[in-house]
Amino acid sequence: MCLAIPARVEQIIDSGNAVVDFGGVRRSISLALVDGVSVGDYVIVHVGFALQKLDVEEAERTLALLAEMNQGAGRET
Amino acid sequence: MTKLITIDPVTRIEGHSKITIRLDDDGRVDVARLHITQFRGFEKFTEGRPYQEMPSLTARTCGICPISHLLASAKACDDLMAVTIPASAAMLRRVINFGQLIQSHALSFFHLSSPDLLLGMDSDPASRHILGVAAKFPELAKDGIWLRKFGQQIIERLSGKRIHPTWIVPGGVSQPLSEAVRDQIVAEIPQAMAIARKTLDWFKPAIANFQDEIDSFANFPSLFLGLVSPDGAIEHYDGYMRVVDAQRRIVVDKIESRDYAKYIGEAVEPDSYLKSPYFKPLGYPAGLYRVGPLARLNVCERMGTPLAEGELADFRALQPEGAVLSSFHFHYARLVEILYALERVAELLGSPDILSTQVRAIANPNKAEGVGISEAPRGTLIHNYRIDANGLITWANLIIATGHNNLAMNQGITQVAKRFVDGRKIGEGALNRVEAVIRCYDPCLSCSTHALGEMPLRIELLDASGEVLDSCERGL
């Protein structure tokens, strides 16, 4: 199954686009589907669109869980 | 000499996936494959955890359709507890499931697929995206955003703002619905219906413009699998699994959740990390089947709501003799399902029982194994858990929609590549069509790999020894 990794908003380029960071990988995404995103927010990204804003606590819990999974079960590539 | 063309990754799907197209000695397409890397340790990771944690755990790791995982997981937990949840809780779970379906289908249709449909498969990739659509068809783009938001707001209004709501719980839901929230949703249904209606009225006559794609987009006989209600109507939350063949004859009916493994086998192929489920009675790989919107419209006998019933009749007219076979019609099926979901949400919210405060059954586990099955937007989702005497997970198995469709996607890519790929290079149009076939299935390959580094968009042409004959790169 796919994993939803929270992306941290690093930079708002203009009202419609932002640069986000996925654990070290930066890329540009569209903000067309979410309102009121600012730098430091976490978002779930699908196919280049931020789908939803996450609160920081929620995002950190997910990131902690993913880190645990990465250590425990390993990731196959 | 055999050549290999690799598309890596698929634009706008974004997963850690690549496509290889193998050419024969004459430069004609022999076979094409989609290679998907996904996290395979998840089931193992859940072992030793309390079963009650499974809904939020599975939803947290799949942010694209968290509601689907919450529902299938909660149903597996209901089964472990051996409870029948209150009727109002089941109704509320249905409403949130439709909210998820509407937002997901709207995203797929308007944001991912409409650029291909409206701007043309051969148009400039630099502007072939939703912003390009917004520039030329502002009203349609606005409608798509509004409709997706409506579905998303059903989820948020019912369960709170968080993406991993704890509202869907083993035994039912945690909070009853308030009158105020019901009225907010009901007030917006007419606008949502108008958008669904308008989009169908535009899309249906436009289908004729895509005959080439319809003929070649994974248009082949196969089995279809999906849930139906006890009386054979389309079903997204409960009911039984049914399998029909390409003639739309029922192959197996009324498959109980607990019996899924009698009919669905899971093969592991060496060059993909995604398991390949198949219909066991036909064996692997002959037991290829498809799930999702197209499959659901093919397996059911009726929709059971007035407007969607009429749309099903029109849809069936595409192939009066049997099942609708072209995966291109996943798009059409999504629009019919959006209309259906809106009718059902209106119906459910119109019932006085929806406000009942009896929404949760409380019990300890009473069984050692539980299965929960629901229809996610992309298709049938199966969660199966075993627990020990302390309620800790000892074994888990999840079959996701993208997995069910794995064999069918490969066959679909091969078919379209044979039609549109010619010679030593992939033309822009052919590349777009190969990707567009995959988008029909709207696979959830996304999210994971971005955290982990490799994101090349590379197309390679290889000979039999693996030497690169030609390559090019595309920006996202």
Coordinates of C-alpha atoms in Angstrom, one line a residue:
Chain A
M1 CA 0.0 0.0 0.0
C2 CA 1.1 3.6 -0.5
L3 CA 2.1 5.7 2.4
A4 CA 0.9 9.3 2.9
I5 CA 3.9 11.3 4.0
P6 CA 3.1 14.8 5.3
A7 CA 5.0 17.5 3.4
R8 CA 6.1 20.6 5.1
V9 CA 5.5 23.9 3.3
E10 CA 8.8 25.7 2.8
Q11 CA 7.9 28.5 0.5
I12 CA 4.8 30.0 -1.0
I13 CA 5.7 30.9 -4.6
D14 CA 2.4 32.7 -5.4
S15 CA -1.2 32.2 -4.3
G16 CA -1.5 29.0 -6.2
N17 CA 1.8 27.2 -5.7
A18 CA 4.3 26.3 -3.0
V19 CA 7.5 24.5 -2.5
V20 CA 7.2 21.6 0.0
D21 CA 9.7 19.3 1.7
F22 CA 9.2 15.6 2.0
G23 CA 11.9 14.5 4.4
G24 CA 14.6 16.2 2.3
V25 CA 13.1 16.1 -1.1
R26 CA 11.8 19.5 -2.2
R27 CA 9.3 20.0 -5.0
S28 CA 6.7 22.4 -6.2
I29 CA 3.0 21.6 -5.8
S30 CA -0.3 23.3 -6.4
L31 CA -2.3 24.8 -3.6
A32 CA -5.5 25.1 -5.7
L33 CA -7.4 22.7 -3.6
V34 CA -6.7 24.0 -0.1
D35 CA -7.3 27.4 1.5
G36 CA -5.1 29.3 3.9
V37 CA -1.9 27.4 3.7
S38 CA 1.2 29.1 5.2
V39 CA 4.9 28.3 5.5
G40 CA 5.4 25.7 8.2
D41 CA 2.1 24.0 7.6
Y42 CA 2.0 20.3 6.8
V43 CA -0.1 19.1 3.8
I44 CA -0.9 15.7 2.3
V45 CA 0.0 15.8 -1.4
H46 CA -1.5 13.6 -4.1
V47 CA -0.6 13.9 -7.8
G48 CA 0.9 17.3 -7.4
F49 CA -1.9 18.9 -5.4
A50 CA -2.0 19.6 -1.7
L51 CA -5.2 17.7 -0.7
Q52 CA -5.5 18.7 2.9
K53 CA -3.8 20.7 5.6
L54 CA -2.6 18.7 8.7
D55 CA -2.1 20.2 12.1
V56 CA 1.5 20.0 13.2
E57 CA 0.8 17.6 16.1
E58 CA -1.0 15.2 13.7
A59 CA 1.7 15.4 11.1
E60 CA 4.4 14.7 13.6
R61 CA 2.6 11.7 14.9
T62 CA 2.3 10.3 11.4
L63 CA 6.0 11.1 10.7
A64 CA 7.0 9.3 13.9
L65 CA 4.9 6.3 12.9
L66 CA 6.5 6.2 9.5
A67 CA 10.0 6.4 11.0
E68 CA 9.1 3.5 13.2
M69 CA 7.9 1.5 10.2
N70 CA 11.0 2.3 8.2
Q71 CA 13.1 1.0 11.0
G72 CA 11.1 -2.0 11.9
A73 CA 9.7 -3.5 8.7
G74 CA 12.0 -1.9 6.2
R75 CA 11.1 -0.6 2.8
E76 CA 11.7 -2.5 -0.3
T77 CA 12.7 -0.8 -3.5
Chain B
M1 CA 17.1 -7.6 -30.8
T2 CA 14.7 -6.7 -28.1
K3 CA 14.3 -3.1 -27.1
L4 CA 13.0 -1.7 -23.9
I5 CA 11.3 1.7 -23.5
T6 CA 11.0 2.9 -19.9
I7 CA 8.8 5.7 -18.7
D8 CA 9.8 6.6 -15.2
P9 CA 7.8 7.7 -13.3
V10 CA 4.3 8.3 -14.6
T11 CA 3.6 12.0 -14.6
R12 CA 0.7 13.1 -12.5
I13 CA 0.5 9.8 -10.7
E14 CA 3.8 10.3 -9.1
G15 CA 4.3 7.0 -7.5
H16 CA 7.6 5.2 -7.5
S17 CA 6.5 3.5 -10.6
K18 CA 7.8 3.1 -14.1
I19 CA 6.6 1.6 -17.3
T20 CA 8.7 -0.6 -19.5
I21 CA 7.7 -1.3 -23.0
R22 CA 9.4 -4.2 -24.6
L23 CA 9.7 -4.2 -28.3
D24 CA 10.3 -7.3 -30.5
D25 CA 12.9 -7.6 -33.1
D26 CA 10.8 -5.8 -35.7
G27 CA 10.4 -2.8 -33.4
R28 CA 6.8 -3.6 -32.6
V29 CA 5.5 -3.6 -29.1
D30 CA 5.7 -7.1 -27.5
V31 CA 4.6 -6.5 -23.9
A32 CA 4.3 -3.5 -21.5
R33 CA 4.5 -3.5 -17.8
L34 CA 3.9 -1.2 -15.0
H35 CA 6.4 -1.7 -12.1
I36 CA 5.2 -0.4 -8.8
T37 CA 7.3 -0.1 -5.7
Q38 CA 5.2 0.1 -2.6
F39 CA 5.8 -0.4 1.1
R40 CA 5.3 -4.1 1.7
G41 CA 6.1 -4.3 5.3
F42 CA 2.9 -2.8 6.5
E43 CA 1.0 -5.9 7.4
K44 CA 4.0 -7.2 9.4
F45 CA 4.3 -3.9 11.1
T46 CA 0.8 -4.2 12.5
E47 CA 1.5 -7.4 14.3
G48 CA 1.4 -7.1 18.1
R49 CA -0.7 -4.0 18.0
P50 CA -4.2 -3.8 19.7
Y51 CA -6.9 -4.4 17.1
Q52 CA -8.7 -1.2 18.1
E53 CA -5.7 0.8 16.7
M54 CA -6.0 -0.6 13.3
P55 CA -8.5 1.9 11.8
S56 CA -6.4 4.9 12.7
L57 CA -3.2 3.1 11.9
T58 CA -4.2 2.1 8.4
A59 CA -5.8 5.5 7.7
R60 CA -2.8 7.4 8.9
T61 CA -0.5 5.6 6.5
C62 CA -2.8 6.0 3.5
G63 CA -3.7 9.7 3.3
I64 CA -5.3 9.5 -0.1
C65 CA -8.3 7.5 0.9
P66 CA -8.2 7.4 4.7
I67 CA -12.0 7.1 5.0
S68 CA -11.9 3.9 2.9
H69 CA -9.3 2.3 5.2
L70 CA -11.1 3.5 8.3
L71 CA -14.3 1.9 7.1
A72 CA -12.9 -1.5 6.0
S73 CA -10.8 -1.6 9.1
A74 CA -13.7 -0.7 11.4
K75 CA -15.8 -3.3 9.7
A76 CA -13.1 -6.0 10.3
C77 CA -13.1 -4.9 14.0
D78 CA -16.9 -5.1 14.1
D79 CA -16.5 -8.6 12.9
L80 CA -13.9 -9.4 15.6
M81 CA -16.3 -8.1 18.2
A82 CA -19.1 -10.1 16.6
V83 CA -21.4 -7.1 16.8
T84 CA -24.1 -5.6 14.4
I85 CA -23.6 -1.9 14.6
P86 CA -26.6 0.4 15.2
A87 CA -28.6 1.2 12.0
S88 CA -27.9 4.9 12.3
A89 CA -24.2 4.3 12.6
A90 CA -24.3 2.2 9.4
M91 CA -26.2 5.1 7.7
L92 CA -23.6 7.6 8.9
R93 CA -20.7 5.5 7.7
R94 CA -22.4 5.3 4.3
V95 CA -22.7 9.1 4.1
I96 CA -19.0 9.6 4.9
N97 CA -18.1 6.9 2.4
F98 CA -20.1 8.8 -0.3
G99 CA -18.3 12.0 0.7
Q100 CA -15.0 10.3 0.1
L101 CA -16.2 8.9 -3.2
I102 CA -17.4 12.3 -4.4
Q103 CA -14.2 14.1 -3.5
S104 CA -12.0 11.3 -4.9
H105 CA -14.0 11.0 -8.2
A106 CA -14.1 14.7 -8.6
L107 CA -10.3 14.9 -8.2
S108 CA -9.8 12.1 -10.6
F109 CA -12.1 13.4 -13.3
F110 CA -11.7 17.1 -13.1
H111 CA -8.1 17.5 -12.0
L112 CA -6.3 14.5 -13.5
S113 CA -8.2 13.4 -16.5
S114 CA -10.0 16.5 -17.8
P115 CA -6.8 18.0 -19.2
D116 CA -6.5 14.9 -21.5
L117 CA -10.1 15.0 -22.4
L118 CA -10.5 18.7 -23.0
L119 CA -7.1 19.8 -24.3
G120 CA -6.4 16.6 -26.2
M121 CA -3.9 13.9 -25.7
D122 CA -1.5 15.4 -28.2
S123 CA -1.5 18.9 -26.7
D124 CA 1.5 20.5 -25.1
P125 CA 2.3 18.8 -21.8
A126 CA 3.4 22.1 -20.4
S127 CA -0.1 23.4 -20.3
R128 CA -2.0 20.0 -20.2
H129 CA -3.0 20.2 -16.6
I130 CA -5.9 21.6 -14.6
L131 CA -4.5 25.2 -14.8
G132 CA -4.5 24.8 -18.6
V133 CA -8.2 23.7 -18.3
A134 CA -8.9 26.6 -16.0
A135 CA -7.6 29.0 -18.6
K136 CA -9.8 27.6 -21.4
F137 CA -12.8 26.2 -19.5
P138 CA -12.9 28.2 -16.3
E139 CA -16.4 27.1 -15.4
L140 CA -15.6 23.4 -15.6
A141 CA -12.5 23.9 -13.5
K142 CA -14.5 25.9 -10.9
D143 CA -17.1 23.2 -10.8
G144 CA -14.5 20.5 -10.2
I145 CA -13.0 22.3 -7.4
W146 CA -16.4 23.1 -5.8
L147 CA -17.6 19.5 -6.1
R148 CA -14.4 18.0 -4.6
K149 CA -14.7 20.5 -1.8
F150 CA -18.3 19.5 -1.2
G151 CA -17.3 15.8 -0.8
Q152 CA -14.4 16.8 1.4
Q153 CA -16.7 18.9 3.6
I154 CA -19.0 16.0 4.2
I155 CA -16.0 14.2 5.7
E156 CA -15.0 17.2 7.8
R157 CA -18.4 18.1 8.9
L158 CA -19.1 14.6 10.1
S159 CA -15.8 13.7 11.6
G160 CA -13.9 16.9 12.4
K161 CA -11.2 18.7 10.5
R162 CA -8.4 16.2 11.0
I163 CA -7.5 14.0 8.1
H164 CA -7.3 11.0 10.4
P165 CA -10.6 11.3 12.1
T166 CA -11.3 9.1 15.1
W167 CA -15.0 9.3 14.4
I168 CA -15.3 6.0 12.6
V169 CA -14.6 3.5 15.4
P170 CA -15.0 -0.3 16.0
G171 CA -18.7 -0.8 16.7
G172 CA -20.0 2.3 14.9
V173 CA -19.2 6.0 15.1
S174 CA -18.2 8.0 18.1
Q175 CA -20.6 11.0 17.7
P176 CA -24.1 11.2 16.4
L177 CA -25.0 13.7 13.7
S178 CA -26.4 17.1 14.7
E179 CA -29.3 18.7 13.0
A180 CA -27.2 21.7 12.2
V181 CA -24.5 19.7 10.4
R182 CA -27.2 17.7 8.5
D183 CA -28.8 20.9 7.3
Q184 CA -25.5 22.4 6.2
I185 CA -24.8 19.4 3.9
V186 CA -28.4 19.2 2.7
A187 CA -28.4 22.9 1.7
E188 CA -25.5 22.3 -0.7
I189 CA -26.8 19.2 -2.4
P190 CA -28.8 21.0 -5.1
Q191 CA -25.6 22.8 -6.4
A192 CA -23.6 19.6 -6.3
M193 CA -26.4 17.8 -8.3
A194 CA -26.4 20.6 -10.8
I195 CA -22.7 20.2 -11.4
A196 CA -22.9 16.4 -11.7
R197 CA -25.8 16.8 -14.1
K198 CA -24.1 19.4 -16.2
T199 CA -20.9 17.4 -16.4
L200 CA -22.6 14.3 -17.5
D201 CA -24.6 16.3 -20.1
W202 CA -21.3 17.6 -21.5
F203 CA -19.3 14.4 -21.3
K204 CA -21.8 11.9 -22.8
P205 CA -22.0 13.4 -26.3
A206 CA -18.2 14.1 -26.2
I207 CA -17.5 10.4 -25.8
A208 CA -17.8 10.0 -29.5
N209 CA -14.6 12.1 -29.9
F210 CA -12.5 9.5 -28.2
Q211 CA -13.3 6.4 -30.2
D212 CA -9.6 5.6 -30.8
E213 CA -9.0 5.7 -27.1
I214 CA -12.2 3.8 -26.2
D215 CA -11.1 1.0 -28.6
S216 CA -7.6 0.8 -27.4
F217 CA -7.7 1.8 -23.7
A218 CA -7.6 -1.5 -21.9
N219 CA -10.6 -2.6 -24.0
F220 CA -10.5 -6.3 -23.5
P221 CA -12.7 -9.0 -22.0
S222 CA -12.2 -9.6 -18.3
L223 CA -14.0 -10.5 -15.1
F224 CA -15.3 -7.7 -12.9
L225 CA -15.6 -7.8 -9.2
G226 CA -17.5 -5.6 -6.8
L227 CA -20.0 -5.4 -4.0
V228 CA -23.7 -5.6 -4.6
S229 CA -26.6 -5.4 -2.1
P230 CA -28.5 -8.5 -1.2
D231 CA -31.0 -7.6 -4.0
G232 CA -28.3 -7.0 -6.6
A233 CA -28.1 -3.2 -6.5
I234 CA -24.9 -1.3 -6.6
E235 CA -23.3 -1.2 -3.1
H236 CA -20.3 0.7 -1.6
Y237 CA -20.3 -0.1 2.1
D238 CA -21.7 -3.5 2.8
G239 CA -23.3 -6.4 0.9
Y240 CA -21.7 -9.3 -0.9
M241 CA -19.0 -9.6 -3.5
R242 CA -20.1 -10.6 -7.0
V243 CA -18.0 -11.6 -10.0
V244 CA -19.3 -11.2 -13.5
D245 CA -17.7 -12.1 -16.9
A246 CA -17.3 -10.0 -20.0
Q247 CA -20.8 -11.0 -21.1
R248 CA -22.0 -9.7 -17.7
R249 CA -23.1 -13.2 -16.7
I250 CA -22.8 -13.9 -12.9
V251 CA -19.8 -16.1 -12.3
V252 CA -20.0 -16.2 -8.5
D253 CA -22.6 -14.4 -6.4
K254 CA -23.1 -13.6 -2.7
I255 CA -19.5 -14.1 -1.6
E256 CA -19.5 -13.5 2.1
S257 CA -16.6 -11.3 3.4
R258 CA -15.1 -14.2 5.4
D259 CA -14.9 -16.3 2.2
Y260 CA -12.9 -13.8 0.1
A261 CA -9.7 -15.9 0.2
K262 CA -11.6 -18.8 -1.4
Y263 CA -12.0 -16.8 -4.5
I264 CA -9.1 -14.3 -4.5
G265 CA -5.5 -15.5 -4.7
E266 CA -2.5 -13.2 -4.5
A267 CA 0.4 -13.8 -6.8
V268 CA 3.8 -12.1 -6.3
E269 CA 5.6 -11.2 -9.5
P270 CA 9.3 -10.8 -9.5
D271 CA 9.5 -7.4 -11.1
S272 CA 6.8 -5.6 -9.1
Y273 CA 6.3 -5.1 -5.5
L274 CA 2.5 -4.9 -5.8
K275 CA 0.8 -8.2 -5.3
S276 CA -1.3 -9.4 -8.2
P277 CA -4.7 -10.7 -7.0
Y278 CA -6.5 -13.1 -9.3
F279 CA -9.8 -15.0 -9.4
K280 CA -8.8 -18.3 -8.0
P281 CA -11.1 -20.6 -9.9
L282 CA -9.5 -19.5 -13.2
G283 CA -5.9 -19.5 -11.8
Y284 CA -3.1 -17.1 -12.4
P285 CA -2.9 -15.0 -14.6
A286 CA -6.1 -16.1 -16.4
G287 CA -8.1 -15.0 -13.4
L288 CA -7.5 -11.3 -14.2
Y289 CA -10.4 -9.1 -13.1
R290 CA -11.1 -5.4 -12.7
V291 CA -12.5 -3.5 -9.7
G292 CA -13.6 0.2 -9.3
P293 CA -16.3 2.4 -10.8
L294 CA -16.4 0.5 -14.1
A295 CA -16.6 -2.8 -12.4
R296 CA -19.3 -1.7 -10.0
L297 CA -21.5 -0.5 -12.8
N298 CA -20.9 -3.9 -14.6
V299 CA -21.6 -6.1 -11.6
C300 CA -24.8 -4.5 -10.3
E301 CA -28.3 -5.0 -11.7
R302 CA -29.6 -1.6 -10.7
M303 CA -28.6 1.7 -9.0
G304 CA -31.8 2.1 -7.0
T305 CA -32.0 5.9 -7.2
P306 CA -34.1 7.5 -9.9
L307 CA -31.5 9.7 -11.7
A308 CA -28.6 7.2 -11.6
E309 CA -31.0 4.5 -12.8
G310 CA -31.5 6.4 -16.0
E311 CA -27.8 7.0 -16.3
L312 CA -27.0 3.3 -15.9
A313 CA -29.4 2.6 -18.7
D314 CA -27.5 5.0 -21.0
F315 CA -24.2 3.6 -19.8
R316 CA -25.3 0.0 -20.5
A317 CA -26.3 1.1 -24.0
L318 CA -22.5 1.4 -24.8
Q319 CA -22.4 -2.3 -24.8
P320 CA -25.9 -3.8 -24.8
E321 CA -24.7 -7.4 -25.1
G322 CA -22.5 -7.5 -22.1
A323 CA -20.2 -5.6 -19.7
V324 CA -18.7 -2.3 -20.7
L325 CA -15.1 -3.3 -21.4
S326 CA -13.1 -0.2 -22.2
S327 CA -11.2 1.2 -19.2
F328 CA -11.7 4.6 -20.9
H329 CA -15.2 4.3 -19.5
F330 CA -13.9 4.4 -15.9
H331 CA -14.3 8.2 -16.4
Y332 CA -17.9 7.9 -17.4
A333 CA -18.6 5.5 -14.6
R334 CA -17.2 8.0 -12.1
L335 CA -19.6 10.6 -13.2
V336 CA -22.6 8.2 -12.9
E337 CA -21.4 7.3 -9.4
I338 CA -21.1 10.9 -8.3
L339 CA -24.7 11.5 -9.3
Y340 CA -25.7 8.3 -7.5
A341 CA -23.8 9.2 -4.4
L342 CA -25.5 12.6 -4.2
E343 CA -28.9 11.0 -4.5
R344 CA -28.1 8.6 -1.8
V345 CA -26.6 11.2 0.5
A346 CA -29.9 13.2 0.1
E347 CA -31.9 10.1 0.9
L348 CA -29.8 9.1 3.9
L349 CA -29.8 12.6 5.4
G350 CA -33.6 12.8 4.8
S351 CA -34.3 10.0 7.1
P352 CA -35.2 10.9 10.7
D353 CA -33.1 7.9 11.9
I354 CA -29.9 9.6 10.8
L355 CA -30.0 11.8 13.9
S356 CA -30.4 8.9 16.3
T357 CA -28.0 9.1 19.3
Q358 CA -27.5 5.3 19.3
V359 CA -24.4 5.1 17.1
R360 CA -22.0 2.7 18.8
A361 CA -22.0 -0.9 19.9
I362 CA -19.5 -1.7 22.7
A363 CA -18.0 -5.2 23.0
N364 CA -14.8 -7.0 23.7
P365 CA -13.4 -9.2 20.9
N366 CA -15.5 -12.4 20.5
K367 CA -13.8 -13.9 17.5
A368 CA -10.2 -14.7 16.6
E369 CA -10.5 -13.5 13.0
G370 CA -12.4 -10.6 11.3
V371 CA -12.8 -9.4 7.7
G372 CA -14.1 -6.0 6.6
I373 CA -14.8 -5.2 3.0
S374 CA -16.0 -2.0 1.5
E375 CA -15.8 -0.2 -1.8
A376 CA -13.2 2.5 -1.9
P377 CA -13.5 5.0 -4.7
R378 CA -10.9 3.0 -6.7
G379 CA -12.5 -0.4 -5.9
T380 CA -12.9 -3.2 -3.4
L381 CA -10.9 -2.9 -0.2
I382 CA -10.4 -5.9 2.0
H383 CA -9.0 -5.9 5.6
N384 CA -8.5 -9.2 7.3
Y385 CA -7.1 -9.5 10.8
R386 CA -6.4 -12.3 13.3
I387 CA -5.9 -11.6 17.0
D388 CA -4.8 -13.4 20.1
A389 CA -6.6 -13.8 23.4
N390 CA -5.5 -10.3 24.4
G391 CA -6.8 -8.6 21.3
L392 CA -3.4 -8.1 19.7
I393 CA -2.9 -8.5 16.0
T394 CA -1.1 -11.8 15.1
W395 CA -1.6 -11.5 11.3
A396 CA -3.1 -9.1 8.9
N397 CA -3.8 -9.0 5.2
L398 CA -4.9 -6.0 3.2
I399 CA -5.9 -6.1 -0.5
I400 CA -6.3 -2.6 -2.0
A401 CA -8.0 -1.5 -5.2
T402 CA -4.8 -0.7 -7.0
G403 CA -3.7 -4.3 -6.3
H404 CA -6.8 -5.9 -7.7
N405 CA -6.3 -3.9 -10.9
N406 CA -2.6 -4.7 -11.2
L407 CA -2.9 -7.4 -13.9
A408 CA -5.6 -5.4 -15.7
M409 CA -3.4 -2.3 -15.8
N410 CA -0.5 -4.3 -17.3
Q411 CA -2.8 -5.7 -20.0
G412 CA -4.2 -2.3 -20.7
I413 CA -0.8 -0.7 -21.1
T414 CA 0.3 -3.4 -23.5
Q415 CA -2.8 -2.9 -25.6
V416 CA -2.5 0.9 -25.9
A417 CA 1.3 0.6 -26.5
K418 CA 0.6 -1.8 -29.3
R419 CA -1.7 0.7 -30.9
F420 CA 0.2 3.9 -30.3
V421 CA 3.9 3.1 -29.9
D422 CA 5.8 2.5 -33.1
G423 CA 9.5 2.1 -33.6
R424 CA 12.5 3.1 -31.6
K425 CA 11.0 6.2 -30.0
I426 CA 7.9 7.0 -28.0
G427 CA 6.1 10.0 -29.5
E428 CA 4.6 12.5 -27.2
G429 CA 1.1 11.3 -28.1
A430 CA 1.9 7.6 -27.4
L431 CA 3.5 8.5 -24.1
N432 CA 0.5 10.5 -23.1
R433 CA -1.8 7.7 -24.0
V434 CA 0.1 5.1 -22.1
E435 CA -0.1 7.3 -19.0
A436 CA -3.7 8.1 -19.6
V437 CA -4.6 4.5 -19.6
I438 CA -3.1 4.2 -16.1
R439 CA -5.0 7.3 -15.0
C440 CA -8.2 5.6 -16.0
Y441 CA -7.6 3.3 -13.0
D442 CA -6.6 6.2 -10.9
P443 CA -4.1 4.0 -9.0
C444 CA -3.0 5.1 -5.6
L445 CA 0.7 4.8 -6.2
S446 CA 1.3 8.2 -4.8
C447 CA 3.0 9.8 -1.9
S448 CA 5.5 7.4 -0.5
T449 CA 8.5 7.8 -2.6
H450 CA 8.9 11.5 -2.5
A451 CA 10.3 11.2 1.0
L452 CA 13.0 8.9 -0.2
G453 CA 14.7 10.6 -3.0
E454 CA 14.5 9.2 -6.5
M455 CA 12.2 11.2 -8.7
P456 CA 13.6 11.1 -12.1
L457 CA 11.3 11.4 -15.1
R458 CA 13.2 9.3 -17.5
I459 CA 12.3 7.5 -20.6
E460 CA 14.8 4.9 -21.8
L461 CA 15.1 2.8 -24.8
L462 CA 17.1 -0.3 -24.0
D463 CA 18.3 -3.2 -26.1
A464 CA 18.2 -6.8 -24.9
S465 CA 21.6 -6.5 -23.1
G466 CA 20.4 -3.4 -21.2
E467 CA 22.3 -0.9 -23.1
V468 CA 20.6 2.4 -23.5
L469 CA 19.9 3.2 -27.1
D470 CA 18.0 6.4 -26.5
S471 CA 16.7 8.3 -23.5
C472 CA 15.0 11.5 -22.7
E473 CA 13.7 13.3 -19.6
R474 CA 10.6 15.2 -18.9
G475 CA 9.9 17.8 -16.2
L476 CA 6.9 17.4 -14.0

